[in-house]
mmCIF file of C-alpha atoms and ligand atoms in Angstrom:
data_model
loop_
_atom_site.group_PDB
_atom_site.id
_atom_site.type_symbol
_atom_site.label_atom_id
_atom_site.label_comp_id
_atom_site.label_asym_id
_atom_site.label_seq_id
_atom_site.Cartn_x
_atom_site.Cartn_y
_atom_site.Cartn_z
ATOM 1 C CA MET A 1 -4.432 5.519 -18.096
ATOM 2 C CA PHE A 2 -4.103 3.681 -14.791
ATOM 3 C CA GLY A 3 -1.574 5.226 -12.423
ATOM 4 C CA ALA A 4 0.263 2.596 -10.404
ATOM 5 C CA VAL A 5 2.657 2.205 -7.489
ATOM 6 C CA VAL A 6 5.022 -0.619 -6.649
ATOM 7 C CA VAL A 7 5.316 -1.684 -3.011
ATOM 8 C CA GLY A 8 8.554 -3.481 -2.096
ATOM 9 C CA ILE A 9 11.719 -3.007 -4.125
ATOM 10 C CA GLY A 10 13.220 -6.483 -4.254
ATOM 11 C CA THR A 11 13.679 -8.576 -7.392
ATOM 12 C CA ALA A 12 9.994 -8.626 -8.293
ATOM 13 C CA GLY A 13 9.361 -4.954 -7.509
ATOM 14 C CA TRP A 14 12.316 -3.889 -9.656
ATOM 15 C CA VAL A 15 10.996 -5.924 -12.597
ATOM 16 C CA ARG A 16 7.510 -4.441 -12.200
ATOM 17 C CA ILE A 17 8.925 -0.911 -12.530
ATOM 18 C CA ARG A 18 11.044 -1.942 -15.523
ATOM 19 C CA ASP A 19 8.070 -3.519 -17.301
ATOM 20 C CA MET A 20 5.746 -0.561 -16.718
ATOM 21 C CA LEU A 21 8.400 1.810 -18.069
ATOM 22 C CA ALA A 22 8.709 -0.255 -21.271
ATOM 23 C CA PRO A 23 5.430 -2.130 -21.780
ATOM 24 C CA GLN A 24 4.897 -4.588 -24.599
ATOM 25 C CA PRO A 25 3.923 -2.374 -27.581
ATOM 26 C CA GLY A 26 0.276 -2.672 -28.545
ATOM 27 C CA SER A 27 -0.664 -4.488 -25.326
ATOM 28 C CA HIS A 28 -3.026 -3.387 -22.568
ATOM 29 C CA ALA A 29 0.055 -2.908 -20.377
ATOM 30 C CA GLU A 30 0.518 0.420 -22.169
ATOM 31 C CA GLN A 31 -2.446 1.641 -20.119
ATOM 32 C CA LEU A 32 -0.365 1.505 -16.924
ATOM 33 C CA SER A 33 1.835 4.356 -15.818
ATOM 34 C CA VAL A 34 4.148 3.969 -12.819
ATOM 35 C CA ARG A 35 3.751 6.982 -10.499
ATOM 36 C CA GLY A 36 6.044 5.968 -7.649
ATOM 37 C CA PHE A 37 7.283 3.216 -5.385
ATOM 38 C CA ILE A 38 6.942 2.519 -1.676
ATOM 39 C CA SER A 39 9.635 1.017 0.491
ATOM 40 C CA ARG A 40 10.328 0.675 4.201
ATOM 41 C CA ARG A 41 13.841 1.793 3.383
ATOM 42 C CA SER A 42 14.671 5.307 2.269
ATOM 43 C CA LEU A 43 15.863 4.851 -1.314
ATOM 44 C CA ASP A 44 17.064 7.008 -4.195
ATOM 45 C CA THR A 45 14.996 7.073 -7.369
ATOM 46 C CA GLN A 46 14.742 3.619 -8.947
ATOM 47 C CA GLN A 47 14.958 3.541 -12.745
ATOM 48 C CA GLY A 48 13.955 7.228 -12.640
ATOM 49 C CA VAL A 49 10.892 6.582 -10.441
ATOM 50 C CA SER A 50 10.577 8.364 -7.075
ATOM 51 C CA GLN A 51 9.757 6.987 -3.664
ATOM 52 C CA ILE A 52 6.460 8.156 -2.177
ATOM 53 C CA SER A 53 4.830 7.442 1.173
ATOM 54 C CA LEU A 54 2.157 4.817 1.642
ATOM 55 C CA GLU A 55 -0.272 7.526 2.805
ATOM 56 C CA GLU A 56 0.305 9.521 -0.375
ATOM 57 C CA ALA A 57 -0.241 6.449 -2.561
ATOM 58 C CA LEU A 58 -3.459 5.559 -0.766
ATOM 59 C CA SER A 59 -4.911 9.051 -1.062
ATOM 60 C CA ARG A 60 -3.798 10.220 -4.515
ATOM 61 C CA GLU A 61 -6.562 10.191 -7.096
ATOM 62 C CA ASP A 62 -4.168 9.630 -9.982
ATOM 63 C CA ILE A 63 -3.067 6.313 -8.445
ATOM 64 C CA HIS A 64 -5.483 3.543 -9.342
ATOM 65 C CA ALA A 65 -3.506 0.359 -8.793
ATOM 66 C CA ALA A 66 -0.805 -1.143 -6.586
ATOM 67 C CA PHE A 67 1.700 -3.925 -7.169
ATOM 68 C CA ILE A 68 2.470 -5.717 -3.897
ATOM 69 C CA CYS A 69 5.985 -7.139 -4.210
ATOM 70 C CA THR A 70 7.072 -7.403 -0.581
ATOM 71 C CA GLU A 71 8.016 -10.594 1.212
ATOM 72 C CA ASN A 72 4.963 -12.825 1.703
ATOM 73 C CA VAL A 73 4.151 -12.041 5.356
ATOM 74 C CA ALA A 74 3.498 -8.402 4.422
ATOM 75 C CA HIS A 75 1.148 -9.103 1.488
ATOM 76 C CA GLU A 76 -2.120 -9.338 3.395
ATOM 77 C CA ASP A 77 -1.877 -5.943 5.126
ATOM 78 C CA ASN A 78 -0.761 -4.162 1.991
ATOM 79 C CA VAL A 79 -3.463 -5.714 -0.195
ATOM 80 C CA ARG A 80 -6.139 -4.832 2.373
ATOM 81 C CA ARG A 81 -5.027 -1.214 2.689
ATOM 82 C CA PHE A 82 -5.027 -0.608 -1.049
ATOM 83 C CA LEU A 83 -8.381 -2.312 -1.596
ATOM 84 C CA GLN A 84 -9.889 -0.317 1.260
ATOM 85 C CA ALA A 85 -8.568 2.850 -0.396
ATOM 86 C CA GLY A 86 -10.348 1.875 -3.634
ATOM 87 C CA LYS A 87 -7.259 0.788 -5.597
ATOM 88 C CA HIS A 88 -6.920 -2.276 -7.817
ATOM 89 C CA VAL A 89 -4.265 -4.731 -6.644
ATOM 90 C CA CYS A 90 -1.790 -7.046 -8.323
ATOM 91 C CA VAL A 91 -0.059 -9.150 -5.659
ATOM 92 C CA GLU A 92 2.856 -11.500 -6.222
ATOM 93 C CA TYR A 93 2.032 -15.046 -5.158
ATOM 94 C CA PRO A 94 1.065 -16.124 -2.553
ATOM 95 C CA MET A 95 -1.612 -13.509 -1.895
ATOM 96 C CA THR A 96 -1.596 -14.354 1.815
ATOM 97 C CA ILE A 97 -0.103 -16.983 4.051
ATOM 98 C CA ASN A 98 -3.458 -18.135 5.363
ATOM 99 C CA TYR A 99 -6.632 -19.145 3.557
ATOM 100 C CA LYS A 100 -9.170 -17.171 5.587
ATOM 101 C CA ALA A 101 -7.452 -13.861 4.880
ATOM 102 C CA ALA A 102 -7.451 -14.572 1.138
ATOM 103 C CA VAL A 103 -11.209 -15.190 1.191
ATOM 104 C CA GLU A 104 -11.715 -11.917 3.095
ATOM 105 C CA LEU A 105 -9.584 -9.978 0.635
ATOM 106 C CA TRP A 106 -11.477 -11.411 -2.303
ATOM 107 C CA ASP A 107 -14.800 -10.478 -0.686
ATOM 108 C CA LEU A 108 -13.479 -6.956 -0.102
ATOM 109 C CA ALA A 109 -12.419 -6.612 -3.760
ATOM 110 C CA LEU A 110 -15.859 -7.790 -4.887
ATOM 111 C CA GLU A 111 -17.649 -5.392 -2.537
ATOM 112 C CA LYS A 112 -15.532 -2.480 -3.812
ATOM 113 C CA GLY A 113 -15.755 -3.504 -7.475
ATOM 114 C CA LEU A 114 -11.957 -3.742 -7.777
ATOM 115 C CA VAL A 115 -9.591 -6.079 -9.585
ATOM 116 C CA LEU A 116 -7.612 -8.364 -7.275
ATOM 117 C CA HIS A 117 -5.020 -10.280 -9.239
ATOM 118 C CA GLU A 118 -2.498 -12.833 -7.970
ATOM 119 C CA GLU A 119 0.582 -13.213 -10.164
ATOM 120 C CA HIS A 120 1.348 -16.785 -11.270
ATOM 121 C CA ILE A 121 4.263 -16.600 -13.675
ATOM 122 C CA GLU A 122 4.981 -20.317 -13.228
ATOM 123 C CA ILE A 123 2.041 -21.226 -15.455
ATOM 124 C CA LEU A 124 3.129 -18.740 -18.128
ATOM 125 C CA THR A 125 6.474 -20.415 -18.859
ATOM 126 C CA GLU A 126 6.975 -22.222 -22.178
ATOM 127 C CA GLU A 127 8.222 -25.190 -20.121
ATOM 128 C CA TYR A 128 4.898 -25.414 -18.295
ATOM 129 C CA LYS A 129 2.795 -24.834 -21.402
ATOM 130 C CA GLY A 130 4.637 -27.748 -23.084
ATOM 131 C CA LEU A 131 4.094 -29.966 -20.048
ATOM 132 C CA LYS A 132 0.403 -29.123 -19.997
ATOM 133 C CA ARG A 133 0.072 -30.075 -23.670
ATOM 134 C CA GLU A 134 1.861 -33.399 -22.946
ATOM 135 C CA VAL A 135 -0.411 -34.226 -20.007
ATOM 136 C CA GLU A 136 -3.656 -33.326 -21.755
ATOM 137 C CA GLY A 137 -5.791 -36.373 -22.546
ATOM 138 C CA LYS A 138 -3.583 -38.804 -20.562
ATOM 139 C CA VAL A 139 -4.903 -40.773 -17.592
ATOM 140 C CA LEU A 140 -2.771 -40.333 -14.494
ATOM 141 C CA LYS A 141 -1.876 -43.358 -12.391
ATOM 142 C CA GLU A 142 0.373 -41.581 -9.895
ATOM 143 C CA GLY A 143 2.895 -38.796 -9.782
ATOM 144 C CA THR A 144 5.522 -36.807 -7.922
ATOM 145 C CA LEU A 145 6.669 -33.208 -8.150
ATOM 146 C CA HIS A 146 9.876 -32.654 -6.209
ATOM 147 C CA PHE A 147 11.131 -29.089 -5.965
ATOM 148 C CA THR A 148 14.608 -28.256 -4.674
ATOM 149 C CA GLY A 149 16.120 -24.837 -4.072
ATOM 150 C CA GLY A 150 18.233 -22.711 -1.768
ATOM 151 C CA PRO A 151 17.017 -21.516 1.640
ATOM 152 C CA LEU A 152 14.465 -18.702 1.635
ATOM 153 C CA LYS A 153 14.977 -15.441 3.471
ATOM 154 C CA PRO A 154 12.737 -14.893 6.525
ATOM 155 C CA GLY A 155 9.227 -13.605 5.869
ATOM 156 C CA PHE A 156 8.234 -15.958 3.073
ATOM 157 C CA GLY A 157 5.941 -18.131 5.201
ATOM 158 C CA PHE A 158 5.389 -21.873 5.535
ATOM 159 C CA PRO A 159 6.718 -23.873 2.518
ATOM 160 C CA ALA A 160 3.222 -24.884 1.399
ATOM 161 C CA PHE A 161 2.553 -21.149 0.862
ATOM 162 C CA SER A 162 5.965 -19.971 -0.370
ATOM 163 C CA GLY A 163 5.922 -22.954 -2.761
ATOM 164 C CA ILE A 164 2.352 -22.398 -3.955
ATOM 165 C CA ALA A 165 3.662 -22.211 -7.534
ATOM 166 C CA ARG A 166 4.328 -25.986 -7.445
ATOM 167 C CA LEU A 167 0.880 -26.703 -6.034
ATOM 168 C CA THR A 168 -0.611 -24.494 -8.742
ATOM 169 C CA TRP A 169 1.123 -26.635 -11.392
ATOM 170 C CA LEU A 170 -0.424 -29.795 -9.901
ATOM 171 C CA VAL A 171 -3.923 -28.309 -9.618
ATOM 172 C CA ASP A 172 -3.775 -26.787 -13.100
ATOM 173 C CA LEU A 173 -2.581 -30.114 -14.562
ATOM 174 C CA PHE A 174 -4.754 -32.581 -12.649
ATOM 175 C CA GLY A 175 -7.739 -30.621 -11.291
ATOM 176 C CA GLU A 176 -8.954 -30.226 -7.723
ATOM 177 C CA LEU A 177 -6.963 -32.170 -5.134
ATOM 178 C CA SER A 178 -7.361 -33.250 -1.530
ATOM 179 C CA VAL A 179 -4.638 -33.659 1.091
ATOM 180 C CA THR A 180 -4.287 -37.027 2.806
ATOM 181 C CA ALA A 181 -1.052 -36.542 4.768
ATOM 182 C CA ALA A 182 1.817 -34.102 5.163
ATOM 183 C CA THR A 183 5.095 -34.069 7.050
ATOM 184 C CA MET A 184 7.917 -31.635 7.570
ATOM 185 C CA GLU A 185 11.591 -32.299 8.305
ATOM 186 C CA GLU A 186 13.862 -29.500 9.447
ATOM 187 C CA ASP A 187 17.443 -29.426 10.656
ATOM 188 C CA ASP A 188 18.500 -27.556 13.782
ATOM 189 C CA SER A 189 19.829 -24.567 11.849
ATOM 190 C CA GLY A 190 16.410 -24.113 10.232
ATOM 191 C CA LYS A 191 18.197 -23.719 6.875
ATOM 192 C CA TYR A 192 17.293 -27.188 5.577
ATOM 193 C CA ILE A 193 13.602 -28.102 5.232
ATOM 194 C CA LYS A 194 11.757 -30.888 3.475
ATOM 195 C CA MET A 195 7.998 -30.825 3.261
ATOM 196 C CA THR A 196 6.208 -33.851 1.831
ATOM 197 C CA ALA A 197 2.510 -33.643 1.029
ATOM 198 C CA LYS A 198 0.386 -36.565 -0.100
ATOM 199 C CA LEU A 199 -2.448 -35.529 -2.370
ATOM 200 C CA LEU A 200 -5.290 -37.255 -4.196
ATOM 201 C CA THR A 201 -6.951 -36.289 -7.468
ATOM 202 C CA CYS A 202 -10.752 -36.430 -7.846
ATOM 203 C CA ALA A 203 -10.208 -39.841 -9.529
ATOM 204 C CA ASN A 204 -8.352 -41.025 -6.378
ATOM 205 C CA ARG A 205 -4.938 -41.007 -8.033
ATOM 206 C CA PRO A 206 -2.060 -40.268 -5.628
ATOM 207 C CA LEU A 207 0.265 -37.316 -6.118
ATOM 208 C CA THR A 208 3.250 -36.450 -3.936
ATOM 209 C CA TRP A 209 4.528 -32.895 -3.645
ATOM 210 C CA ILE A 210 7.959 -32.427 -2.088
ATOM 211 C CA GLU A 211 9.347 -28.975 -1.322
ATOM 212 C CA GLU A 212 12.987 -29.254 -0.276
ATOM 213 C CA ARG A 213 15.246 -26.294 0.432
ATOM 214 C CA GLY A 214 18.724 -26.104 1.823
ATOM 215 C CA PRO A 215 22.157 -24.576 1.288
ATOM 216 C CA GLY A 216 23.668 -25.714 -2.006
ATOM 217 C CA LEU A 217 20.503 -27.340 -3.368
ATOM 218 C CA PRO A 218 20.056 -26.482 -7.052
ATOM 219 C CA ARG A 219 16.837 -24.786 -8.110
ATOM 220 C CA ALA A 220 15.013 -27.575 -9.932
ATOM 221 C CA LYS A 221 11.631 -29.167 -10.446
ATOM 222 C CA ASN A 222 11.826 -32.945 -10.807
ATOM 223 C CA ILE A 223 8.749 -34.671 -12.103
ATOM 224 C CA ASN A 224 7.661 -38.274 -12.342
ATOM 225 C CA PHE A 225 4.159 -38.627 -13.732
ATOM 226 C CA GLN A 226 2.980 -42.136 -14.552
ATOM 227 C CA PHE A 227 0.098 -42.382 -16.986
ATOM 228 C CA ASP A 228 -1.673 -45.476 -18.316
ATOM 229 C CA SER A 229 0.183 -44.964 -21.619
ATOM 230 C CA CYS A 230 3.641 -43.625 -20.620
ATOM 231 C CA THR A 231 5.789 -42.030 -17.908
ATOM 232 C CA LEU A 232 6.973 -38.414 -17.966
ATOM 233 C CA THR A 233 10.178 -37.722 -16.063
ATOM 234 C CA GLN A 234 11.132 -34.473 -17.735
ATOM 235 C CA THR A 235 9.353 -31.391 -18.904
ATOM 236 C CA PRO A 236 9.515 -31.218 -22.697
ATOM 237 C CA PRO A 237 12.323 -28.945 -23.996
ATOM 238 C CA ALA A 238 10.947 -25.494 -24.657
ATOM 239 C CA PRO A 239 12.346 -22.300 -26.176
ATOM 240 C CA VAL A 240 12.379 -19.162 -24.034
ATOM 241 C CA GLY A 241 9.196 -17.217 -24.775
ATOM 242 C CA ALA A 242 9.386 -13.971 -26.743
ATOM 243 C CA VAL A 243 7.578 -12.015 -24.014
ATOM 244 C CA GLY A 244 9.001 -12.024 -20.470
ATOM 245 C CA LEU A 245 7.019 -13.789 -17.753
ATOM 246 C CA PHE A 246 6.340 -10.740 -15.593
ATOM 247 C CA MET A 247 5.405 -8.820 -18.756
ATOM 248 C CA GLN A 248 2.866 -11.520 -19.675
ATOM 249 C CA ASP A 249 1.440 -11.223 -16.175
ATOM 250 C CA LEU A 250 1.353 -7.414 -16.468
ATOM 251 C CA ILE A 251 -0.583 -7.701 -19.728
ATOM 252 C CA HIS A 252 -3.042 -10.096 -18.091
ATOM 253 C CA PHE A 253 -3.557 -7.763 -15.109
ATOM 254 C CA SER A 254 -4.067 -4.737 -17.359
ATOM 255 C CA ALA A 255 -6.533 -6.711 -19.495
ATOM 256 C CA LYS A 256 -8.528 -7.243 -16.302
ATOM 257 C CA LEU A 257 -8.363 -3.503 -15.531
ATOM 258 C CA VAL A 258 -9.866 -2.624 -18.910
ATOM 259 C CA GLY A 259 -12.525 -5.351 -18.655
ATOM 260 C CA GLN A 260 -11.041 -7.574 -21.360
ATOM 261 C CA VAL A 261 -11.020 -10.815 -19.340
ATOM 262 C CA SER A 262 -14.285 -12.760 -19.323
ATOM 263 C CA PRO A 263 -16.187 -13.289 -16.054
ATOM 264 C CA GLU A 264 -15.812 -17.062 -16.595
ATOM 265 C CA GLU A 265 -12.025 -16.812 -16.773
ATOM 266 C CA LEU A 266 -11.919 -14.520 -13.730
ATOM 267 C CA GLN A 267 -14.031 -17.003 -11.788
ATOM 268 C CA ARG A 268 -11.886 -19.985 -12.884
ATOM 269 C CA GLU A 269 -8.744 -18.194 -11.707
ATOM 270 C CA LYS A 270 -10.278 -17.215 -8.375
ATOM 271 C CA VAL A 271 -11.473 -20.768 -7.706
ATOM 272 C CA ARG A 272 -8.022 -22.176 -8.530
ATOM 273 C CA ILE A 273 -6.173 -19.643 -6.373
ATOM 274 C CA LEU A 274 -8.429 -20.110 -3.341
ATOM 275 C CA HIS A 275 -8.344 -23.895 -3.750
ATOM 276 C CA CYS A 276 -4.517 -23.859 -3.726
ATOM 277 C CA LEU A 277 -4.392 -21.609 -0.663
ATOM 278 C CA GLU A 278 -6.868 -23.851 1.140
ATOM 279 C CA LEU A 279 -4.757 -26.921 0.301
ATOM 280 C CA ALA A 280 -1.628 -25.087 1.498
ATOM 281 C CA GLU A 281 -3.283 -24.375 4.816
ATOM 282 C CA LYS A 282 -4.347 -28.016 5.246
ATOM 283 C CA ILE A 283 -0.795 -29.134 4.492
ATOM 284 C CA GLN A 284 0.567 -26.687 7.063
ATOM 285 C CA GLN A 285 -1.915 -27.911 9.681
ATOM 286 C CA LEU A 286 -1.019 -31.550 9.057
ATOM 287 C CA CYS A 287 2.708 -30.814 9.229
ATOM 288 C CA GLN A 288 2.283 -28.979 12.507
ATOM 289 C CA SER A 289 -0.114 -31.422 14.164
HETATM 290 P P1 LIG B 301 13.160 -10.055 -2.479
HETATM 291 O O1 LIG B 301 13.755 -10.769 -1.340
HETATM 292 O O2 LIG B 301 14.029 -9.596 -3.583
HETATM 293 O O3 LIG B 301 12.351 -8.821 -1.908
HETATM 294 C C1 LIG B 301 11.377 -9.030 -0.899
HETATM 295 C C2 LIG B 301 11.215 -7.816 -0.016
HETATM 296 O O4 LIG B 301 12.440 -7.575 0.615
HETATM 297 C C3 LIG B 301 10.825 -6.557 -0.709
HETATM 298 O O5 LIG B 301 9.844 -5.899 0.080
HETATM 299 C C4 LIG B 301 12.068 -5.737 -0.727
HETATM 300 O O6 LIG B 301 11.777 -4.372 -0.623
HETATM 301 C C5 LIG B 301 12.769 -6.218 0.490
HETATM 302 N N1 LIG B 301 14.201 -6.151 0.308
HETATM 303 C C6 LIG B 301 14.912 -6.667 -0.703
HETATM 304 N N2 LIG B 301 16.214 -6.402 -0.540
HETATM 305 C C7 LIG B 301 16.310 -5.721 0.620
HETATM 306 C C8 LIG B 301 17.385 -5.174 1.351
HETATM 307 N N3 LIG B 301 18.652 -5.258 0.880
HETATM 308 N N4 LIG B 301 17.116 -4.548 2.514
HETATM 309 C C9 LIG B 301 15.857 -4.459 2.996
HETATM 310 N N5 LIG B 301 14.785 -4.964 2.344
HETATM 311 C C10 LIG B 301 15.020 -5.570 1.185
HETATM 312 O O7 LIG B 301 11.998 -11.003 -3.017
HETATM 313 P P2 LIG B 301 11.296 -11.067 -4.431
HETATM 314 O O8 LIG B 301 11.905 -12.166 -5.220
HETATM 315 O O9 LIG B 301 11.203 -9.717 -5.044
HETATM 316 O O10 LIG B 301 9.866 -11.580 -3.995
HETATM 317 C C11 LIG B 301 8.816 -10.671 -3.689
HETATM 318 C C12 LIG B 301 7.493 -11.347 -3.905
HETATM 319 O O11 LIG B 301 7.402 -11.771 -5.263
HETATM 320 C C13 LIG B 301 7.297 -12.597 -3.060
HETATM 321 O O12 LIG B 301 5.941 -12.632 -2.685
HETATM 322 C C14 LIG B 301 7.586 -13.727 -4.008
HETATM 323 O O13 LIG B 301 6.871 -14.901 -3.642
HETATM 324 C C15 LIG B 301 7.066 -13.141 -5.308
HETATM 325 N N6 LIG B 301 7.622 -13.731 -6.511
HETATM 326 C C16 LIG B 301 8.927 -13.496 -6.863
HETATM 327 C C17 LIG B 301 9.420 -14.049 -8.034
HETATM 328 C C18 LIG B 301 10.833 -13.806 -8.489
HETATM 329 O O14 LIG B 301 11.195 -14.334 -9.550
HETATM 330 N N7 LIG B 301 11.644 -13.053 -7.787
HETATM 331 C C19 LIG B 301 8.607 -14.853 -8.818
HETATM 332 C C20 LIG B 301 7.294 -15.054 -8.448
HETATM 333 C C21 LIG B 301 6.813 -14.481 -7.296
#
């Protein structure tokens, strides 16, 4: 068994506890046992699980893994502390809000022989899997992915990082990208933002990624992908999957813990994650220059 702690009791942290308490039967997730949670607040037991201190979690020998579910600005420090203490880490995306730190953390995990896993539930949805099947084999001419949503709470970082899930869709669909331009609009209240990034595929096809957030904006992903054969303006209708998204991610993380994910797949994931974080940083730099 792998003893685990959850750091940060927001939406994601709560779901992590729930899923570890009732793992998918017959899956590797049954190998995880939640031993406590860590919060900056002083909280009562959560779903029957007790709060413990960070120091206790770092030093206890029956704790082998940590789930980092805090707001994004606190990910880097938490991931580093747990890796340094010899614990495996599952961190909600984005791992960090700068590229260099992510590279350092990955080097640290490698040096210590630990699993470092970044959650990406957005590529586990049935909606995305259907889209990926649709796109496969088609030749892209140009495309746009326009995300809208409500304002984010403080601590979630620059939109290219907090919105890394959208960038991950584009990279997973169309391969490695480069950034050619990026701009950011913001209103005085800071509640409305619109980031526009111009990207190019390896075949020099243009892609535009827009991340727009503001009060009253519906949470939606609007796509317009033009191929030589057709245009896709909607993700194909998809049923809700039988296994929850965070549960699928939990199973994937536990498969890594028990050595059931091939080195090739681990490497592919790492390359994709670092590539997306590097693109996010370039977008941020262009927006701020
Ligand atoms: P959240 O706002 O619910 O929680 C974020 C942090 O705020 C946590 O550390 C939590 O302890 C703290 N917090 C929450 N409520 C609080 C309160 N009332 N007082 C003081 N602190 C409070 O955010 P979240 O949705 O759980 O996101 C956490 C991480 O998970 C982020 O990195 C996010 O990018 C990632 N993530 C979330 C989802 C999701 O569906 N929620 C999906 C994918 C990735």
